[in-house]
mmCIF file of C-alpha atoms in Angstrom:
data_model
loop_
_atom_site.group_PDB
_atom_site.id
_atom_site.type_symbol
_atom_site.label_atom_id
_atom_site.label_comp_id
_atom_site.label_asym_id
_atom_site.label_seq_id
_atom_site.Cartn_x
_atom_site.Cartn_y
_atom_site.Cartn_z
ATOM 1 C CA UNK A 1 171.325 70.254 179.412
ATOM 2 C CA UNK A 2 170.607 72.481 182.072
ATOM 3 C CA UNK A 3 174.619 73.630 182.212
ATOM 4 C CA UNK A 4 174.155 74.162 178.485
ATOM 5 C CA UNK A 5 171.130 76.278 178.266
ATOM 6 C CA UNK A 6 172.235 78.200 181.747
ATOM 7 C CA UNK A 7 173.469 81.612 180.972
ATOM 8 C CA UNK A 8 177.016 82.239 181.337
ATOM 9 C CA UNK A 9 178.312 85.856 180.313
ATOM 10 C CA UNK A 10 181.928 84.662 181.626
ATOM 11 C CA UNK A 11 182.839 83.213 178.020
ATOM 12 C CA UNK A 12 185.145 85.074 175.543
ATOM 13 C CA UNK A 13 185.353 85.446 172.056
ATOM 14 C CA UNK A 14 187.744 82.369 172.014
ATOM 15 C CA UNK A 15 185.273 79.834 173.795
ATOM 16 C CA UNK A 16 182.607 80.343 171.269
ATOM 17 C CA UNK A 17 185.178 79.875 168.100
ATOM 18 C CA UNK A 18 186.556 76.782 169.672
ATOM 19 C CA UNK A 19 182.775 75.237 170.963
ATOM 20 C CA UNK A 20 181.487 75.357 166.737
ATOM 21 C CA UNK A 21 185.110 74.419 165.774
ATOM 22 C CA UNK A 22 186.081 77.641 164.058
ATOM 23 C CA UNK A 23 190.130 78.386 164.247
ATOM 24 C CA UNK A 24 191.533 81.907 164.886
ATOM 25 C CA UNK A 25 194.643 81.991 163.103
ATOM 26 C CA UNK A 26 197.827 82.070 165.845
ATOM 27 C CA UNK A 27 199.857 84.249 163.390
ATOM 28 C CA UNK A 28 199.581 85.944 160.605
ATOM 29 C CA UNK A 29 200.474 84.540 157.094
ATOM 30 C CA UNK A 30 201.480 86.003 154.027
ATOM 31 C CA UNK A 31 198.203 85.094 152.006
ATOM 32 C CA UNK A 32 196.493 87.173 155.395
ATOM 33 C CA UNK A 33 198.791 89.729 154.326
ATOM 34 C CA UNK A 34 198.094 90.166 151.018
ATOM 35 C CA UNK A 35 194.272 89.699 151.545
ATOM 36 C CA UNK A 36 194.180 92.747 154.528
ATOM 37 C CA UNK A 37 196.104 94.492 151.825
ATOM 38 C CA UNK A 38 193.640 93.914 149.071
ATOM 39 C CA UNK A 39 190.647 94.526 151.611
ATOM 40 C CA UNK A 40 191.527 97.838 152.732
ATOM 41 C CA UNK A 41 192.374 98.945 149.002
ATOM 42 C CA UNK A 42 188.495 98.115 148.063
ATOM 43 C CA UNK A 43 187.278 99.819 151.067
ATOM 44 C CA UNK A 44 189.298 102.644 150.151
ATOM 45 C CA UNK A 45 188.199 103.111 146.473
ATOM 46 C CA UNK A 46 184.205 102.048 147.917
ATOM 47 C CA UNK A 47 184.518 105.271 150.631
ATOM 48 C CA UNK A 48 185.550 107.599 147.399
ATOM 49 C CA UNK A 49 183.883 106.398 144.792
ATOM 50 C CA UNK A 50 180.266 106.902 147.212
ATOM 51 C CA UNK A 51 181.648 110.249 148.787
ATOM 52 C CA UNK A 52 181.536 111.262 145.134
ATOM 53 C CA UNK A 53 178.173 110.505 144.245
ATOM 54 C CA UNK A 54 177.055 111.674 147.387
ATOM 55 C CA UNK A 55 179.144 115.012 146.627
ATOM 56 C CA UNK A 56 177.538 115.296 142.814
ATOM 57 C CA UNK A 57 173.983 114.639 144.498
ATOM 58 C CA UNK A 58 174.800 117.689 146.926
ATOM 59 C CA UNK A 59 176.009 119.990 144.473
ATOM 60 C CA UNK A 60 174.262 119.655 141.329
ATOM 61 C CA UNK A 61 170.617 121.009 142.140
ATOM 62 C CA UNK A 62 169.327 119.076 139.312
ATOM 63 C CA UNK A 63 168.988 115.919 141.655
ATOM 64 C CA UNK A 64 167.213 117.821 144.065
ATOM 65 C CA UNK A 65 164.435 115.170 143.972
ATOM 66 C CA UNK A 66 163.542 112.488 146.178
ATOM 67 C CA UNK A 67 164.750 109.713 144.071
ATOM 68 C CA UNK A 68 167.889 111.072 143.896
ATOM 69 C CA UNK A 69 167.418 111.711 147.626
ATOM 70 C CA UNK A 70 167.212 107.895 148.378
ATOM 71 C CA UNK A 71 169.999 107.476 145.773
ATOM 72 C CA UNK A 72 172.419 109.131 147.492
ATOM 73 C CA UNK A 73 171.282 107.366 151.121
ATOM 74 C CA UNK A 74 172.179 104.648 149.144
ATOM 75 C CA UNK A 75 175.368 105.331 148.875
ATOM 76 C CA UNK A 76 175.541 106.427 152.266
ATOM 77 C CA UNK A 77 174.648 102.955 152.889
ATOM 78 C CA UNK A 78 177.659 101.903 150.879
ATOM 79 C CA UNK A 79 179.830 104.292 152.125
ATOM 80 C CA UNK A 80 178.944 102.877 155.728
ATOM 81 C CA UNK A 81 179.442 99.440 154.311
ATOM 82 C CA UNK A 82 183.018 100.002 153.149
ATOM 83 C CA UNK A 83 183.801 101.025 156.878
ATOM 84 C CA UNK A 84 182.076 97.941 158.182
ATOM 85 C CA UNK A 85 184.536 95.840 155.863
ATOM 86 C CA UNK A 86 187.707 97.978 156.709
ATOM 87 C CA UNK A 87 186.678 97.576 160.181
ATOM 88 C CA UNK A 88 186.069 93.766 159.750
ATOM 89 C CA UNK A 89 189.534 93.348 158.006
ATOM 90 C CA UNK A 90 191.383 95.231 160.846
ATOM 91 C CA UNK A 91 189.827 92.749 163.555
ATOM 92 C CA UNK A 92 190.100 89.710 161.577
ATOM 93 C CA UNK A 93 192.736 86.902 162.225
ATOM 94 C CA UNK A 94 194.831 86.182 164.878
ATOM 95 C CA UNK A 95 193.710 89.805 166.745
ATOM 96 C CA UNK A 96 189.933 88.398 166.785
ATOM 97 C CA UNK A 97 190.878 86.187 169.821
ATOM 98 C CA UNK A 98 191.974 89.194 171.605
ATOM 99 C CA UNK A 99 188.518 90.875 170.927
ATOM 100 C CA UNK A 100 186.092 91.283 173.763
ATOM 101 C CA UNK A 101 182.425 90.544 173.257
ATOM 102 C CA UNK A 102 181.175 94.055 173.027
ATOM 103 C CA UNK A 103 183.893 94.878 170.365
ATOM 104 C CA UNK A 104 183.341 91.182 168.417
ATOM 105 C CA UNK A 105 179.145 92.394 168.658
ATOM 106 C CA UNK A 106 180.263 96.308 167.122
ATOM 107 C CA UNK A 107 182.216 94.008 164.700
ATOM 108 C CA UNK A 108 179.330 91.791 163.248
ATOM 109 C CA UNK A 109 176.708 95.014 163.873
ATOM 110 C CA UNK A 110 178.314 97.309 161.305
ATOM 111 C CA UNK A 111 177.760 94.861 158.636
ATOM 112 C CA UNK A 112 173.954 94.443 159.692
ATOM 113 C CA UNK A 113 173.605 98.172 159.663
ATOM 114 C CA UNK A 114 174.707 98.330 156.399
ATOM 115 C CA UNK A 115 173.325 95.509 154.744
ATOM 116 C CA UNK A 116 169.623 96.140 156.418
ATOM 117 C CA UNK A 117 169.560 100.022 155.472
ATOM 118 C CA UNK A 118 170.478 99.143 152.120
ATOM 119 C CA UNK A 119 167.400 96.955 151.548
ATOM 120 C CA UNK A 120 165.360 99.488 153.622
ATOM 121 C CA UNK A 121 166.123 102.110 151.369
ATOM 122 C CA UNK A 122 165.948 100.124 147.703
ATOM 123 C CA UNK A 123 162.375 99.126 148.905
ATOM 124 C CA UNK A 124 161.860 102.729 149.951
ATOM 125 C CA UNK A 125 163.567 103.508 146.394
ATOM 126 C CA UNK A 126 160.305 100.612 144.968
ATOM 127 C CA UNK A 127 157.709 102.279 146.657
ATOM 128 C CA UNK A 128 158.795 105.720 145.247
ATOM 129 C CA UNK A 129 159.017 104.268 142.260
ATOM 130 C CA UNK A 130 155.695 102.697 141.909
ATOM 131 C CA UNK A 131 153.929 106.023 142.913
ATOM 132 C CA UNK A 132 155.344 108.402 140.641
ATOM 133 C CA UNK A 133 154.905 105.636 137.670
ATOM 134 C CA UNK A 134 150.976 105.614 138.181
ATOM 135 C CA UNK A 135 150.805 108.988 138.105
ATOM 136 C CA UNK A 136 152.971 108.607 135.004
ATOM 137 C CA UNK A 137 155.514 111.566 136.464
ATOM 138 C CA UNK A 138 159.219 111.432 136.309
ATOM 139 C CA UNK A 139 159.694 112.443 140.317
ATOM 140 C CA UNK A 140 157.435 112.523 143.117
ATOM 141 C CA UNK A 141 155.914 115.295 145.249
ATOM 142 C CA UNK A 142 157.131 113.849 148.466
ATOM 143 C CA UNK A 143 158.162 117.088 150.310
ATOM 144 C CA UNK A 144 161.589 117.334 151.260
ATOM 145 C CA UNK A 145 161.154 116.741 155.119
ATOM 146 C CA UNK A 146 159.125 113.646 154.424
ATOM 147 C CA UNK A 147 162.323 112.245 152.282
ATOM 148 C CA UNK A 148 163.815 113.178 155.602
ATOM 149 C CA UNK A 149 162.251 111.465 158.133
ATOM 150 C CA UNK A 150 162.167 108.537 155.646
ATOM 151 C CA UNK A 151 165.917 108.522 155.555
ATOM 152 C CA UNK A 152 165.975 108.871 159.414
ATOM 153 C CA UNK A 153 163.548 105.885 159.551
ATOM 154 C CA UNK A 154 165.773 103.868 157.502
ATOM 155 C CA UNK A 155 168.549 104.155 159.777
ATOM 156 C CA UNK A 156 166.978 103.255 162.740
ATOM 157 C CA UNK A 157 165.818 100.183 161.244
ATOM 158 C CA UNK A 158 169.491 99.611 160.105
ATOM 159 C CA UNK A 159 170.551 100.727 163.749
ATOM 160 C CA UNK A 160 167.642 98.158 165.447
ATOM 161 C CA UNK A 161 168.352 95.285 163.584
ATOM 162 C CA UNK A 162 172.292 95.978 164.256
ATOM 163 C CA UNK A 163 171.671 96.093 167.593
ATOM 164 C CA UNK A 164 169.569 92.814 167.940
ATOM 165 C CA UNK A 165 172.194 89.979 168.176
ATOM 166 C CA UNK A 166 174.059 91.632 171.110
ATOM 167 C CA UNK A 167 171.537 92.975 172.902
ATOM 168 C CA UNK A 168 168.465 90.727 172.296
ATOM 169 C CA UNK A 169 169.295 87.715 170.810
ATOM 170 C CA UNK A 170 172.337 85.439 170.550
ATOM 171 C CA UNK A 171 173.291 82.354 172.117
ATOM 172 C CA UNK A 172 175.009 82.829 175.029
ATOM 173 C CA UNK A 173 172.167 81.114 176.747
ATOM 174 C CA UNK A 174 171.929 78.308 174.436
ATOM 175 C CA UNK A 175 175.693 77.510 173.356
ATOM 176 C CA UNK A 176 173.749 74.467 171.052
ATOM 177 C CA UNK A 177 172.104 76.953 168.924
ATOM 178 C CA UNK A 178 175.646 78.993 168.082
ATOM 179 C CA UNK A 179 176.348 79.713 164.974
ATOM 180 C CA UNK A 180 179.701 78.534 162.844
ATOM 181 C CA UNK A 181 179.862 81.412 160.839
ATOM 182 C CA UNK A 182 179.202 84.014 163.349
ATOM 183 C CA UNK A 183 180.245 82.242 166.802
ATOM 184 C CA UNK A 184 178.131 84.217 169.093
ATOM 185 C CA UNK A 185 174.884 84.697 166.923
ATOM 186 C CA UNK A 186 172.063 82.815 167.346
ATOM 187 C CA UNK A 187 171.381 80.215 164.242
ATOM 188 C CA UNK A 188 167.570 81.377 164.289
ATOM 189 C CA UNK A 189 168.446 84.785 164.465
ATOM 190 C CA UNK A 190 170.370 84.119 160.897
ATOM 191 C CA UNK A 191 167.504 82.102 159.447
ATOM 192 C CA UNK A 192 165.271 84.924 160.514
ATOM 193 C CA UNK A 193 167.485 87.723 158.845
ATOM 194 C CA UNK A 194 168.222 86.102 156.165
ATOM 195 C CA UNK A 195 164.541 85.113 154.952
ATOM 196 C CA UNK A 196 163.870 88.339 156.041
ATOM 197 C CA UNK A 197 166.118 90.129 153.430
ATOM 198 C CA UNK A 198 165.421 87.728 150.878
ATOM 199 C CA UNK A 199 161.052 88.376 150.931
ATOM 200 C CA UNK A 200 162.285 91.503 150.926
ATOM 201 C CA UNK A 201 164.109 90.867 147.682
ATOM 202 C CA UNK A 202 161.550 89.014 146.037
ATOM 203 C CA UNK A 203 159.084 91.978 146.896
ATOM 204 C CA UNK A 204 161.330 94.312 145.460
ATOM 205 C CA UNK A 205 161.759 92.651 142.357
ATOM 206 C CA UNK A 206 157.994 91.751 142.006
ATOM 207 C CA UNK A 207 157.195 95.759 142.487
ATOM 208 C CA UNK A 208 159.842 96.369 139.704
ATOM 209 C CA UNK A 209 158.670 94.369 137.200
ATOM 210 C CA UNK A 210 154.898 94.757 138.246
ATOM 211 C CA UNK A 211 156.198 98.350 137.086
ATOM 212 C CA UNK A 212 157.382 97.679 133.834
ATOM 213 C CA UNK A 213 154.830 95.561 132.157
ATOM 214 C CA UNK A 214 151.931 98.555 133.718
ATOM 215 C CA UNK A 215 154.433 101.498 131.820
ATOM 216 C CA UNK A 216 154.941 98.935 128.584
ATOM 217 C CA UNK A 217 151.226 98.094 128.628
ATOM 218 C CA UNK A 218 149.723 101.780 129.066
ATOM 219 C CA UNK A 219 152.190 102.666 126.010
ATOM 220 C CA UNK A 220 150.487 99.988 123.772
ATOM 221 C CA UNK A 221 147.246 101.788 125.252
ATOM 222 C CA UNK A 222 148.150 104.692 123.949
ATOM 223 C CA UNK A 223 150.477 104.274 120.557
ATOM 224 C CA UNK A 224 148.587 106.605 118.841
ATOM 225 C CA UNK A 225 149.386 109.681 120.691
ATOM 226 C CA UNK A 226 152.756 110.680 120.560
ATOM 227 C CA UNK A 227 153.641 112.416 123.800
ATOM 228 C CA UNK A 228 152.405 109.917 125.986
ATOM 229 C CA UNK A 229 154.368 106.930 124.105
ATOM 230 C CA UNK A 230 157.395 109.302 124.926
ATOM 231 C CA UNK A 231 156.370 109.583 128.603
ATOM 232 C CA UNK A 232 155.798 106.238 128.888
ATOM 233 C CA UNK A 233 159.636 105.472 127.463
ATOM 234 C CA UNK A 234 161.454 107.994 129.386
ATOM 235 C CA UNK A 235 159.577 106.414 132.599
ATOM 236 C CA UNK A 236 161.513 102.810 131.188
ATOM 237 C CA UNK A 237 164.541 104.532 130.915
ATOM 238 C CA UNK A 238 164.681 105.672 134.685
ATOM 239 C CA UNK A 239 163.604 102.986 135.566
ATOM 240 C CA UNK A 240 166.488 100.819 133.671
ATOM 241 C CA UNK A 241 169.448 102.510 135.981
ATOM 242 C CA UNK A 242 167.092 101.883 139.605
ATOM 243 C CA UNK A 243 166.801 98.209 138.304
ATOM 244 C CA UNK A 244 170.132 97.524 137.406
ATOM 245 C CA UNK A 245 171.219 98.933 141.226
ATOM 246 C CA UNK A 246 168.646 96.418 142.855
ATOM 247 C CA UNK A 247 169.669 93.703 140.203
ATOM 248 C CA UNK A 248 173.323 94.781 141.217
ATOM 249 C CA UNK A 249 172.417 94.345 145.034
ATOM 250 C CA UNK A 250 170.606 91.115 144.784
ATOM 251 C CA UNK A 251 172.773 89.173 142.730
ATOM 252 C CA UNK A 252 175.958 90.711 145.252
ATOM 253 C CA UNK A 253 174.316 89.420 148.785
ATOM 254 C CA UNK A 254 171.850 86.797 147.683
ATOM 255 C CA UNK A 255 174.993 84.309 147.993
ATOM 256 C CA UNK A 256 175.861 85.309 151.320
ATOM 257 C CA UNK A 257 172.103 85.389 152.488
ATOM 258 C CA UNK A 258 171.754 81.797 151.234
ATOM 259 C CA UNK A 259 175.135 80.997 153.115
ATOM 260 C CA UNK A 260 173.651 82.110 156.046
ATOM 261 C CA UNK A 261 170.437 80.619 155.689
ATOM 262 C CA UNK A 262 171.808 77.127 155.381
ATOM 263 C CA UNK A 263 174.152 77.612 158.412
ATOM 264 C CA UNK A 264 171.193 78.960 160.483
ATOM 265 C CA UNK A 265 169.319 75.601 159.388
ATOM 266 C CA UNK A 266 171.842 72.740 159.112
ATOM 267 C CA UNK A 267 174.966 74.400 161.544
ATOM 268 C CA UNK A 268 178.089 72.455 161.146
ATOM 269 C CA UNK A 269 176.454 70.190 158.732
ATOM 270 C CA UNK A 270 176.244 72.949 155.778
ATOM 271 C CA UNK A 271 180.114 73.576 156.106
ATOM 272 C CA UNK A 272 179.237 77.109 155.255
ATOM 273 C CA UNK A 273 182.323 78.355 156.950
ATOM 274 C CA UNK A 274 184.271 76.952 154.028
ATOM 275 C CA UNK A 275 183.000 79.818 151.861
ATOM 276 C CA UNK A 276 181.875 82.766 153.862
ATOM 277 C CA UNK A 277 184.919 84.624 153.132
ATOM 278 C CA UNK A 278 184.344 84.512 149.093
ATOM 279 C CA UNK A 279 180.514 85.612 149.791
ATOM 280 C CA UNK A 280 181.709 88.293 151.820
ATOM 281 C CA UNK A 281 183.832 89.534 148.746
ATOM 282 C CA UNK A 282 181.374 89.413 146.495
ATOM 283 C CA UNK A 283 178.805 91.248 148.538
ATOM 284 C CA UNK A 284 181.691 94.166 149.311
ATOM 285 C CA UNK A 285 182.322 94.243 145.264
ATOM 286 C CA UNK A 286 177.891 95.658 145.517
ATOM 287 C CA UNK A 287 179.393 98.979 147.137
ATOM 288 C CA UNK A 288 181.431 99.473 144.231
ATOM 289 C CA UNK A 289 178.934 98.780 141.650
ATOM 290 C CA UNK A 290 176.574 101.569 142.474
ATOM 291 C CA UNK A 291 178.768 104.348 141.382
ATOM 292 C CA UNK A 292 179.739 102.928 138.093
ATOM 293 C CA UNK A 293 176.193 102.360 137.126
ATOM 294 C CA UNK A 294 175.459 105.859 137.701
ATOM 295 C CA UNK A 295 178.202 107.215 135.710
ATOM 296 C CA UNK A 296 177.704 105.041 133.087
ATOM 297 C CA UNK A 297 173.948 105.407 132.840
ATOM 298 C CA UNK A 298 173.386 109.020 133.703
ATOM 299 C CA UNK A 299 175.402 111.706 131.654
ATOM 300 C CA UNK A 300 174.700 114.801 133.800
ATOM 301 C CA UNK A 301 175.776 112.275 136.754
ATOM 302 C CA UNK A 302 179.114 111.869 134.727
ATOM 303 C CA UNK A 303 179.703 115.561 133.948
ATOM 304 C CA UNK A 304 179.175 116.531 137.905
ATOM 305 C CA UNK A 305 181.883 113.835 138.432
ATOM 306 C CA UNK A 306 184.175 115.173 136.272
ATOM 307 C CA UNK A 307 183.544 118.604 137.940
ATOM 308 C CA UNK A 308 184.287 117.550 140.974
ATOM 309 C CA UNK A 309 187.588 115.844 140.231
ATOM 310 C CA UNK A 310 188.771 119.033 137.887
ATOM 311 C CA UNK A 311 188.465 121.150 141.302
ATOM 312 C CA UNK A 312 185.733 122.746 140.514
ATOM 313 C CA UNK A 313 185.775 126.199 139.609
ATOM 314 C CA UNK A 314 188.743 126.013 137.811
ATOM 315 C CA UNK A 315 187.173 124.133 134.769
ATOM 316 C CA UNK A 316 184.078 126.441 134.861
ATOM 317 C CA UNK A 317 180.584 127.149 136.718
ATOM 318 C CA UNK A 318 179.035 124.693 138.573
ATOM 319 C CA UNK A 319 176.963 122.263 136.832
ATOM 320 C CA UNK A 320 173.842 122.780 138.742
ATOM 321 C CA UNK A 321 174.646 126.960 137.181
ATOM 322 C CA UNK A 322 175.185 126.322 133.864
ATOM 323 C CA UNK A 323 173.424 127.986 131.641
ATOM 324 C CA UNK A 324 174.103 126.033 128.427
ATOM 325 C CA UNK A 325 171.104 123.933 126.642
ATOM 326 C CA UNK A 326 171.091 120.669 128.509
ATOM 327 C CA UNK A 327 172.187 117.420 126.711
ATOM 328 C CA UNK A 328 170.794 113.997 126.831
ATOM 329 C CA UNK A 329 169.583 112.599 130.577
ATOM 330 C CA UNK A 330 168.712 116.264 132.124
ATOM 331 C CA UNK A 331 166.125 116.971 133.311
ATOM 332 C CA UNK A 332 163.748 119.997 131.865
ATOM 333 C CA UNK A 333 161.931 121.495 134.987
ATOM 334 C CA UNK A 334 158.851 123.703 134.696
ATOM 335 C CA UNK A 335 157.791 125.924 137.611
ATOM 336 C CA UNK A 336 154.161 124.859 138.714
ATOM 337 C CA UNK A 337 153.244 123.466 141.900
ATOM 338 C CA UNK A 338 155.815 123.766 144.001
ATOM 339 C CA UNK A 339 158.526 123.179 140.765
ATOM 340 C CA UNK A 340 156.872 119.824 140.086
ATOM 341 C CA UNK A 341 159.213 118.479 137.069
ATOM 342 C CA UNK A 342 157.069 117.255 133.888
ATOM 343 C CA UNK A 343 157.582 114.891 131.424
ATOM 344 C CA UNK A 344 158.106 116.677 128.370
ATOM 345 C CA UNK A 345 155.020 116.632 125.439
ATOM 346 C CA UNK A 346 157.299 116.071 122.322
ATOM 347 C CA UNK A 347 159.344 113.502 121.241
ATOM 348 C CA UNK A 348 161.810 115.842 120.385
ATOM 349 C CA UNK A 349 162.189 116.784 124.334
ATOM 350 C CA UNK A 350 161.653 113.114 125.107
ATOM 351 C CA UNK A 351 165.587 112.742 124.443
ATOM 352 C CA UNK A 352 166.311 115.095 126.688
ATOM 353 C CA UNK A 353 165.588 111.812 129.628
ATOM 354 C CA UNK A 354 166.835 109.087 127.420
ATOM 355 C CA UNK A 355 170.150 108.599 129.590
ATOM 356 C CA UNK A 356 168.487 108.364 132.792
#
């Protein structure tokens, strides 16, 4: 016991796959082939498709709010995460044995980044959320450099938490407690992240639907007056396209979460090594999700896309310069304090939200 639990930095990436009984692939096959080929095609499409929304975020002035603030962080987060993957792809196989330790550790850290400032910043999205909803407004009055430094706090959690297993806690001090999915991790580190993320979940999705049953029960409240029934619906409506990204997220990782949970607790037992690699495809399919729920939830979202990929000026002004009566899902803005956007009083302008 005591040459088990002594620590020994000597060991490669190789000792740890062969001490939990993983195999690293001696050459490459044509079903590794096909699969690096597939990989780096998602990742591709994941990097546009979030440069895009991050691009229509930028440019249209419209989403100069802080939801749409965190929205676009968000898919920073995916953009980052479709990196991680590509990154994961190209040191997969039979070139993970010829990893170091500090480059297997950058490996396995880009994921957590990812994955940890996307939660971050959907329960900064919930908290957001559950403010502006009480004071029944469509957006916030978080100033601009507090959406900031919450963004900047959001990656430095993401950065922290990346940082943990190689710096703070793995188990190259206790070989016993190694993990089979992730060789050099700790398993308590995994059980710890992964109950971690999922309380974080289950907060998130309390918050949300806490949310909903206060807007649906203040508009039974208040059925007899017109223009806040319509306030109270164009609140739902918003809050339909943030739901259907966390519902997105959760139902994306929550497999590999649970995967890692049960290798954390049982090890070799819970033969989670078996499936990792389909869990890991479904949570990469969550970066791609985003961006077609905005475009098919939020018209003004959709024409800014279409903008973009017409090259701009040569299909007409800018969408945040137009000067042509909004459709359905813009937003009306009235200049008070500090251009605090209202809901609007009629149900006639209430349509005006209905796509968002």
């Amino acid at each position: 016991m005591a040459t088990w639990n002594a620590c020994d930095y000597s060991h490669n990436v190789t000792f740890f796959y062969q001490l939990v009984g993983k195999r690293i692939s001696e050459e490459w096959t044509a079903r590794d082939c096909a699969v690096i080929a597939l990989g780096l095609s998602v990742c591709l499409i994941v990097a546009l498709a979030n440069l895009l929304v991050m691009a229509a975020i930028c440019i249209n002035r419209r989403f100069h709010f802080p939801i749409y603030y965190l929205l676009g962080n968000m898919a920073a987060a995916d953009l980052f995460a479709g990196v991680a993957y590509a990154n994961l792809i190209l040191n997969t196989g039979p070139w993970t044995g010829r990893l170091t330790k500090e480059q297997w550790f950058v490996r396995g850290a880009l994921i957590d980044i990812s994955l940890t400032a996307s939660v971050a910043n959907l329960l900064a999205v919930a908290v957001e959320r559950h403010q502006t909803v009480v004071a029944m407004q469509l957006h916030s009055r978080m100033s601009k450099r507090r959406v900031v430094l919450l963004i900047v706090c959001i990656w430095a959690v993401g950065i922290a938490m990346g940082l943990v297993p190689s710096k703070l806690w793995n188990c190259e001090c206790d070989l016993p407690d190694c993990s089979t999915i992730a060789p050099l991790y700790s398993r308590r580190f995994l059980v710890f992240w992964a109950v971690l993320n999922l309380l974080t979940f289950s907060v998130m999705v309390a918050v949300y639907a806490r949310i909903l049953i206060y807007v649906r029960r203040r508009g039974r409240d208040v059925s007899a007056h017109t223009s806040e029934t319509g306030q109270s619906q164009t609140v739902v409506n918003l809050m339909k396209t943030i739901s259907m990204v966390l519902g997105a997220f959760v139902i994306c990782w929550t497999p590999g979460l649970m995967t890692l949970l049960l290798d954390g607790l049982l090890g070799k037992d819970s033969h989670a090594h078996a499936y990792e690699k389909y869990c890991l495809v479904i949570a990469e399919c969550n970066s791609l999700v985003n961006p077609v729920i905005y475009s098919l939830r939020d018209e003004e979202m959709r024409r800014t896309f279409r903008w973009i990929l017409c090259c701009g000026g040569r299909r007409g002004p800018s969408p945040a310069r137009r000067d042509s009566p909004r459709l359905e899902g813009d937003v009306v803005l009235q200049k008070s304090d500090g251009l605090v956007p209202h809901l609007p009083e009629s149900a006639g302008d209430k349509l005006l939200y209905d796509r968002l």
